[in-house]
Short mmCIF file of C-alpha atoms in Angstrom, two decimals:
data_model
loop_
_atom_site.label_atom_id
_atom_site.label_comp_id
_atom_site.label_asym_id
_atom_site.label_seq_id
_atom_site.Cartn_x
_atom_site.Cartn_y
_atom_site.Cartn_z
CA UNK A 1 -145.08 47.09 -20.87
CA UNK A 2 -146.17 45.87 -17.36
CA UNK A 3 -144.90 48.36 -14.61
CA UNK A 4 -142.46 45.39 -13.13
CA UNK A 5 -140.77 45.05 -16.37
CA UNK A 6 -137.06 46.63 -16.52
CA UNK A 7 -135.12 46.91 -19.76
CA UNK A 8 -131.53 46.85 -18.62
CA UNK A 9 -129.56 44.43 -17.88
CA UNK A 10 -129.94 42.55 -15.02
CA UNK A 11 -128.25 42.91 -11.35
CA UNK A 12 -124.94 41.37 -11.36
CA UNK A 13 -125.69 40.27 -7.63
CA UNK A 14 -123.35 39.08 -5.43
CA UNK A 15 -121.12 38.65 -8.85
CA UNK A 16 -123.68 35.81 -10.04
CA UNK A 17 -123.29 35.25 -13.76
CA UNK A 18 -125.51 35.18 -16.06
CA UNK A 19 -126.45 33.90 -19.72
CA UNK A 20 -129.62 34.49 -22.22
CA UNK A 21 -130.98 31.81 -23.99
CA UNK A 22 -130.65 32.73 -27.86
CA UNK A 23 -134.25 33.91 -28.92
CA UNK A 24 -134.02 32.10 -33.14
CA UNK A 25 -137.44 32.61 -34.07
CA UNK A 26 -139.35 33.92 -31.34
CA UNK A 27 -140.10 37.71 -32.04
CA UNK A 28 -137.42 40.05 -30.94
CA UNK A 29 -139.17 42.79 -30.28
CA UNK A 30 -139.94 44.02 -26.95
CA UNK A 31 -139.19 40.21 -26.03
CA UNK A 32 -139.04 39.33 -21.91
CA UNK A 33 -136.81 37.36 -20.48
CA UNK A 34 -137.20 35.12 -17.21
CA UNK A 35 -134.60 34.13 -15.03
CA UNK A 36 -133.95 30.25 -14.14
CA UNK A 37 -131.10 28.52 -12.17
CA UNK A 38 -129.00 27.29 -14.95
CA UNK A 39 -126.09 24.07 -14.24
CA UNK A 40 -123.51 22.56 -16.98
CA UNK A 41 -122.77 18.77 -15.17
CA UNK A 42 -120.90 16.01 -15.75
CA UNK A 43 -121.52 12.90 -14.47
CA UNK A 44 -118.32 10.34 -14.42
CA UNK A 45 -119.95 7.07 -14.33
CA UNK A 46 -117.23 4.06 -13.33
CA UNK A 47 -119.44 1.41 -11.80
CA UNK A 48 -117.86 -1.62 -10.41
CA UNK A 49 -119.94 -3.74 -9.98
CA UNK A 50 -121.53 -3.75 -13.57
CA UNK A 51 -117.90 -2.11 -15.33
CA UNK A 52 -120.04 0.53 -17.05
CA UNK A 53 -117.79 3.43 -17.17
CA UNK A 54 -119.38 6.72 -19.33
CA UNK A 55 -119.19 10.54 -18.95
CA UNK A 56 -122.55 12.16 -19.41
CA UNK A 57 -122.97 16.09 -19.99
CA UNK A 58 -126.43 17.61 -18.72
CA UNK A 59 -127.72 21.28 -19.34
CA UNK A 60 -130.32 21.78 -17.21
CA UNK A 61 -132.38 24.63 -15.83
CA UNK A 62 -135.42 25.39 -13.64
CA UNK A 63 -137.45 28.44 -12.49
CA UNK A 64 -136.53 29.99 -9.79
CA UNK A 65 -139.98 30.63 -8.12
CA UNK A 66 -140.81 26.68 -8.23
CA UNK A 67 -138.24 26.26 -5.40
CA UNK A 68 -139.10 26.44 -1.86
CA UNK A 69 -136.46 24.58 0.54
CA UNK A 70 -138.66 21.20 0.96
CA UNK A 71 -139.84 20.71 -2.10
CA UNK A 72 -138.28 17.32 -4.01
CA UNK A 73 -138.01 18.64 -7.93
CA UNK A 74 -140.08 16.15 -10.26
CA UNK A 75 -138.84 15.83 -13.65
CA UNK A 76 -141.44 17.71 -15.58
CA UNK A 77 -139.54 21.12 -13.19
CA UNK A 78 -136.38 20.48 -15.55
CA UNK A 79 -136.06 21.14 -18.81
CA UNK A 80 -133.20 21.04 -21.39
CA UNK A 81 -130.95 23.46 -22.50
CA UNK A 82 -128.92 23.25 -25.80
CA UNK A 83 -125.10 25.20 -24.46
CA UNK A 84 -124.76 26.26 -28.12
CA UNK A 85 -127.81 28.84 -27.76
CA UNK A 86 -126.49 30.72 -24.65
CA UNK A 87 -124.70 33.37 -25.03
CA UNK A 88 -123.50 36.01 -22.24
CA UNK A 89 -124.69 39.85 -24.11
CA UNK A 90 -128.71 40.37 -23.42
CA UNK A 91 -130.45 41.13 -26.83
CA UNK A 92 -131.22 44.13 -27.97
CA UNK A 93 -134.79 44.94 -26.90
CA UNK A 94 -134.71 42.73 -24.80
CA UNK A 95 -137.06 43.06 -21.35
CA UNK A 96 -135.74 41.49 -18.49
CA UNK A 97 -138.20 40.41 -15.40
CA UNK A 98 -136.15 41.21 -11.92
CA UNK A 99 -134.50 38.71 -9.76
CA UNK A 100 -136.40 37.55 -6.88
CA UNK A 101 -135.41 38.69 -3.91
CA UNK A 102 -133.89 35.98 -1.96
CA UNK A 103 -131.41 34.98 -5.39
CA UNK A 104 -128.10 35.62 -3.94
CA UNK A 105 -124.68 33.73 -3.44
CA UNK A 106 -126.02 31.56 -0.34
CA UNK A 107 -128.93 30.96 -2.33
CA UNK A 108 -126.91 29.85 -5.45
CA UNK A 109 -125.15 26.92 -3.21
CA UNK A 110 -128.18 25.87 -1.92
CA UNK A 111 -129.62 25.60 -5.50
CA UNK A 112 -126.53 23.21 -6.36
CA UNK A 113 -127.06 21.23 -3.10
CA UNK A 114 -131.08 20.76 -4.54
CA UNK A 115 -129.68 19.79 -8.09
CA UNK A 116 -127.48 17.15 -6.49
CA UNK A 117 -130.14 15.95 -4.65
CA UNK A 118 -132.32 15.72 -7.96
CA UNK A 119 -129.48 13.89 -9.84
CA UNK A 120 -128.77 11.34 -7.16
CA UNK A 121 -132.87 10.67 -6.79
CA UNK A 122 -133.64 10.64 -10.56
CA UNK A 123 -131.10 10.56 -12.99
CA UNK A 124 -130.11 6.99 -14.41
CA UNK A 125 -128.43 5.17 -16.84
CA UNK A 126 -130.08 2.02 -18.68
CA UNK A 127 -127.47 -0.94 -19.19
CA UNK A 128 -128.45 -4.33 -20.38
CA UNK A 129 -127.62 -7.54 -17.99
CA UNK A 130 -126.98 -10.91 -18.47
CA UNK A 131 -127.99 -12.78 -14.85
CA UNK A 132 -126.52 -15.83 -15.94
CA UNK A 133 -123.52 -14.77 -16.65
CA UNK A 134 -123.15 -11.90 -14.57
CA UNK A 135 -122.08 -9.72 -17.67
CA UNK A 136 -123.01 -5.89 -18.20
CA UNK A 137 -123.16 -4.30 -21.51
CA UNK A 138 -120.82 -1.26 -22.34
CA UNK A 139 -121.25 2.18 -22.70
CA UNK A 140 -123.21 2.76 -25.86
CA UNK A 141 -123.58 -1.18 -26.82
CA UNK A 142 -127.05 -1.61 -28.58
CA UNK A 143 -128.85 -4.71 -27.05
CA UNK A 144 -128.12 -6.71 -30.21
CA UNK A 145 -124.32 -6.28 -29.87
CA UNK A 146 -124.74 -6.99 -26.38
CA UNK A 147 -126.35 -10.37 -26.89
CA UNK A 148 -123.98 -11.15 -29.52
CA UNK A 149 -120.96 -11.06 -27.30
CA UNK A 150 -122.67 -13.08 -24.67
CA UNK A 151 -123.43 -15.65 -27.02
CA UNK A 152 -119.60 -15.42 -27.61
CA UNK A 153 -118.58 -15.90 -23.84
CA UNK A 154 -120.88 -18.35 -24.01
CA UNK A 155 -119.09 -20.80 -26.79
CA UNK A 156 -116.63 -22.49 -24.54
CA UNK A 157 -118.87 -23.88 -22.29
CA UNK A 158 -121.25 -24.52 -25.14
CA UNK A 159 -118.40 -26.39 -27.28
CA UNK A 160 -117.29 -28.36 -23.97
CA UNK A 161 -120.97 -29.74 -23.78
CA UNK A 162 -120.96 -30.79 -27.41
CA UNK A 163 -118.00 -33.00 -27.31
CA UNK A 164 -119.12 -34.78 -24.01
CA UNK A 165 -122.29 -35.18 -25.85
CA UNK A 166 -120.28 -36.53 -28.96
CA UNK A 167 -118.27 -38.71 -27.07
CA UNK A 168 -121.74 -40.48 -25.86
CA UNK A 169 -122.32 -40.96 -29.58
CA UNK A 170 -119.43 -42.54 -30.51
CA UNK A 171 -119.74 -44.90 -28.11
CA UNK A 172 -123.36 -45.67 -29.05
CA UNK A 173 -122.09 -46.17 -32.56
CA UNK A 174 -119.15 -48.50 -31.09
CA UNK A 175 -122.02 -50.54 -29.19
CA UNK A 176 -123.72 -50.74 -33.02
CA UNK A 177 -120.51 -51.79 -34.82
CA UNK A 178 -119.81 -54.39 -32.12
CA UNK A 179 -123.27 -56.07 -32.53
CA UNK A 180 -123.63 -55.75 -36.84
CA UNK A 181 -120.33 -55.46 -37.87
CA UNK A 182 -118.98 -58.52 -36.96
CA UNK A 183 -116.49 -59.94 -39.70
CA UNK A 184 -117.35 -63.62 -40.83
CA UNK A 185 -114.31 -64.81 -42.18
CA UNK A 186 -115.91 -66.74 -45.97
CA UNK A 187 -114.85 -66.93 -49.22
CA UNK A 188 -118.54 -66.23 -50.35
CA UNK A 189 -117.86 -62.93 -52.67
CA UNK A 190 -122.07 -62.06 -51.90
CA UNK A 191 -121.60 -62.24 -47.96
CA UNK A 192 -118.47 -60.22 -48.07
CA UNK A 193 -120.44 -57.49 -50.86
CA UNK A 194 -122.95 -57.57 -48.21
CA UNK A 195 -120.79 -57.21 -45.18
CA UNK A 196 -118.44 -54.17 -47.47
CA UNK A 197 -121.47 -52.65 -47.76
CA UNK A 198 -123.11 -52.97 -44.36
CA UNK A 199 -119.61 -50.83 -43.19
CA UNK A 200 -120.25 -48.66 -45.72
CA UNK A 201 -123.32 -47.65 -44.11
CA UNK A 202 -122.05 -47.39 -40.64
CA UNK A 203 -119.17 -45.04 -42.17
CA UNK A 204 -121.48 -43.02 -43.94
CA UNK A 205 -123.90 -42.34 -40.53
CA UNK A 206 -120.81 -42.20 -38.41
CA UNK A 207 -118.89 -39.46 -40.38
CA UNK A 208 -122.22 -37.45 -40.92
CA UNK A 209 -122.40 -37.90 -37.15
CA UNK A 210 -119.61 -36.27 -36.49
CA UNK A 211 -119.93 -33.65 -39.00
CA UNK A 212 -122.99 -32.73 -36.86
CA UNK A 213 -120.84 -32.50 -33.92
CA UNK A 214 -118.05 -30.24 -35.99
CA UNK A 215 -120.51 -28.02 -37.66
CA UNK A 216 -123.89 -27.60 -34.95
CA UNK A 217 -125.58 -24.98 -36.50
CA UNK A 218 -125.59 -26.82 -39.65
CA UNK A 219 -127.13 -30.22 -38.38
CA UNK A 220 -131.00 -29.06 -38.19
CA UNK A 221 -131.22 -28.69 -42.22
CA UNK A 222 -128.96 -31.93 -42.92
CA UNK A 223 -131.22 -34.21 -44.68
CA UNK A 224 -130.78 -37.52 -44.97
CA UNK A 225 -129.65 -38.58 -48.74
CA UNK A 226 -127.81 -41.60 -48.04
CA UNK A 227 -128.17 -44.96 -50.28
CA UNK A 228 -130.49 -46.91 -48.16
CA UNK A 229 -129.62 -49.98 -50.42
CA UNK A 230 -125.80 -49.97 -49.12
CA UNK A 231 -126.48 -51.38 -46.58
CA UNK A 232 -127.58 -55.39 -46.82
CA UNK A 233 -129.08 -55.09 -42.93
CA UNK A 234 -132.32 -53.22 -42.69
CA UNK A 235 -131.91 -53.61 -38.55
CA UNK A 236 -128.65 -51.83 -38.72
CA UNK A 237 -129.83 -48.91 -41.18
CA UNK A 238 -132.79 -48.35 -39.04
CA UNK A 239 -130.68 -48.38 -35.93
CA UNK A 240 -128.05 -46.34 -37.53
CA UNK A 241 -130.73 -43.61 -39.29
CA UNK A 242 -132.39 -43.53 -35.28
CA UNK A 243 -129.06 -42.57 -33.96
CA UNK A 244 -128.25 -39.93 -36.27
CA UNK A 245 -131.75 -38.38 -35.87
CA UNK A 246 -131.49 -38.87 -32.29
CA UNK A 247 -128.04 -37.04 -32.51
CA UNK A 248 -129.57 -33.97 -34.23
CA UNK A 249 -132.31 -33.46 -31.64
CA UNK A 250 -129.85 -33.71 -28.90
CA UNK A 251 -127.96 -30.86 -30.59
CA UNK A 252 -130.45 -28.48 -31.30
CA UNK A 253 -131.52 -29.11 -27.42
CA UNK A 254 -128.24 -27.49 -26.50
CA UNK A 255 -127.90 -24.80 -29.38
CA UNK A 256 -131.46 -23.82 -27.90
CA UNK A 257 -130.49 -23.93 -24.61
CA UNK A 258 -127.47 -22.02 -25.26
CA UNK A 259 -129.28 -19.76 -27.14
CA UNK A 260 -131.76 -19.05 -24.66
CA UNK A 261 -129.27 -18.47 -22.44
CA UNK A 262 -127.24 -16.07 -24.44
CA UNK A 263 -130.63 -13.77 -25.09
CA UNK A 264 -131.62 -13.74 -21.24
CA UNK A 265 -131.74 -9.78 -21.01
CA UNK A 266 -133.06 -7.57 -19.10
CA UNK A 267 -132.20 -4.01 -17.81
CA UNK A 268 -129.96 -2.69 -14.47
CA UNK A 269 -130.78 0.58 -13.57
CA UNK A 270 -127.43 2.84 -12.36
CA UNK A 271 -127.58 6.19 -11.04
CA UNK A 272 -124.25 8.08 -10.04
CA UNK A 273 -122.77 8.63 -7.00
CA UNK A 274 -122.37 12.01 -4.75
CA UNK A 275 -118.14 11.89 -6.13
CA UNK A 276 -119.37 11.03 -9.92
CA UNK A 277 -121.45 14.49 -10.20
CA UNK A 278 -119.35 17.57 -11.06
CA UNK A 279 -120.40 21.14 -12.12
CA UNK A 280 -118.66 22.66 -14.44
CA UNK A 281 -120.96 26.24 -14.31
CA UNK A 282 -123.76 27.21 -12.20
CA UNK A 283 -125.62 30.69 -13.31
CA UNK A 284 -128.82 32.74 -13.96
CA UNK A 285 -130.04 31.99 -17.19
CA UNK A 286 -132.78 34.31 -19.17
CA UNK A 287 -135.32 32.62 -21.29
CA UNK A 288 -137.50 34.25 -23.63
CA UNK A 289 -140.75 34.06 -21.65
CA UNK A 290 -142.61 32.96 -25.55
CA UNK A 291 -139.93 30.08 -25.28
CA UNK A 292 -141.40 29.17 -21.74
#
């Protein structure tokens, strides 16, 4: 064992606690252990702006030579530490490296000061926004859910355009009845078959209209099956077939647009605030140097 190695338990200086990392399947015998700062943090998110509100729990540690007062800590410095492996008695057999010289209380607060420092410069939270509609998805809320409930906020507005837009068709198909469906008072029974069955054409278009209107999503597979012969007027079926196909492409233009809107995503960055950071412990903690 290398002269600088000690096998007792550490220094309890300036009443600094201390924890062991649990050693599961590295060797136990004549095992050393290194010290590293060691901080248990919460992080209280409760953004306005965005309404993301979440509380985040970090175990983090770093070794204690790597710090020197103006160094910034990168990310690769950090690593994780699972709180269910610590545990406060050193191991049996255990060899435990000294404490560097300059690890004392003062040293301890300066060490949380650096960590805070770290946190505000490189931690983050990744939260899906909608720019459009200034929305901000939730705590946890996969992207999916996210854009389902925008296309949600987005079915008002949405169902307000369809009706102006249906109102525009009506009227169209007033402007057709007006100029074809112009009674012609007879006692012919083949011109007034012919003119029952000229309506019955405009009904039929007119209601599936509508129906296009009342059900959107449905109106791109609706396939024209009508009885072409109904109607005794070919310049009235063609007008009426040219509306109704018309109709459909003016809906899909706003379910697309709509749609587009509702899936226009892309990611706000957070990162907390100097009063959203709190440290629950702050301590020495000995890892397993084969664990390093």
């Amino acid at each position: 064992m290398p002269h600088n190695i000690k096998s007792h338990r550490p220094p309890s200086t300036d009443k600094i606690k201390h924890l062991f990392l649990d050693m599961q399947d590295v060797q136990r015998a004549a095992t050393e252990f290194s010290p590293y700062y060691y901080a248990e943090i919460r992080i209280d998110f409760s953004d306005v702006r965005t309404g993301f509100r979440a509380t985040v729990s970090l175990n983090k540690a770093i070794e204690l030579y790597l710090i020197t007062p103006d160094l910034l800590w990168a990310e690769d410095m950090i690593r994780d530490i699972d709180p269910k492996r610590t545990r406060s008695s050193k191991p049996d057999g255990a060899a435990i490296r000294p404490l560097p010289h300059f690890v004392n209380a003062g040293f301890m607060s300066q060490m949380e000061t650096q960590f805070i420092h770290y946190l505000l410069r490189s931690y983050k939270e990744k939260v899906f926004r909608n720019f459009d509609l200034n929305a901000y998805s939730a705590s946890g809320e996969s992207l999916s859910n996210f854009e389902a409930r925008c296309s949600d906020l987005l079915d008002e507005p949405k169902r307000r355009e369809l009706d102006v837009l249906h109102d525009v068709f009506v009227r169209r198909l007033e402007q057709i009845k007006q100029k074809y469906l112009i009674a012609h008072p007879s006692d012919n029974l083949e011109t007034a078959k012919a003119e029952s069955q000229d309506k019955n054409l405009f009904l039929y278009h007119s209601d599936r209209v509508s129906a296009f209107f009342l059900n959107p999503a449905n109106s791109a597979n609706a396939t024209m099956n009508g009885p072409r012969m109904w109607g005794n007027n070919p310049d009235l079926a063609d007008r009426l077939e040219s509306l109704e196909a018309e109709a459909k492409r003016a809906i899909a233009g706003v379910l697309d647009s709509y749609e587009k809107r509702a899936r226009s995503i892309d990611e706000y960055i957070l990162h907390p605030n100097l009063k959203d950071i709190h440290f629950v412990r702050c301590c020495i903690l000995w890892i397993p140097v084969r664990m390093v």
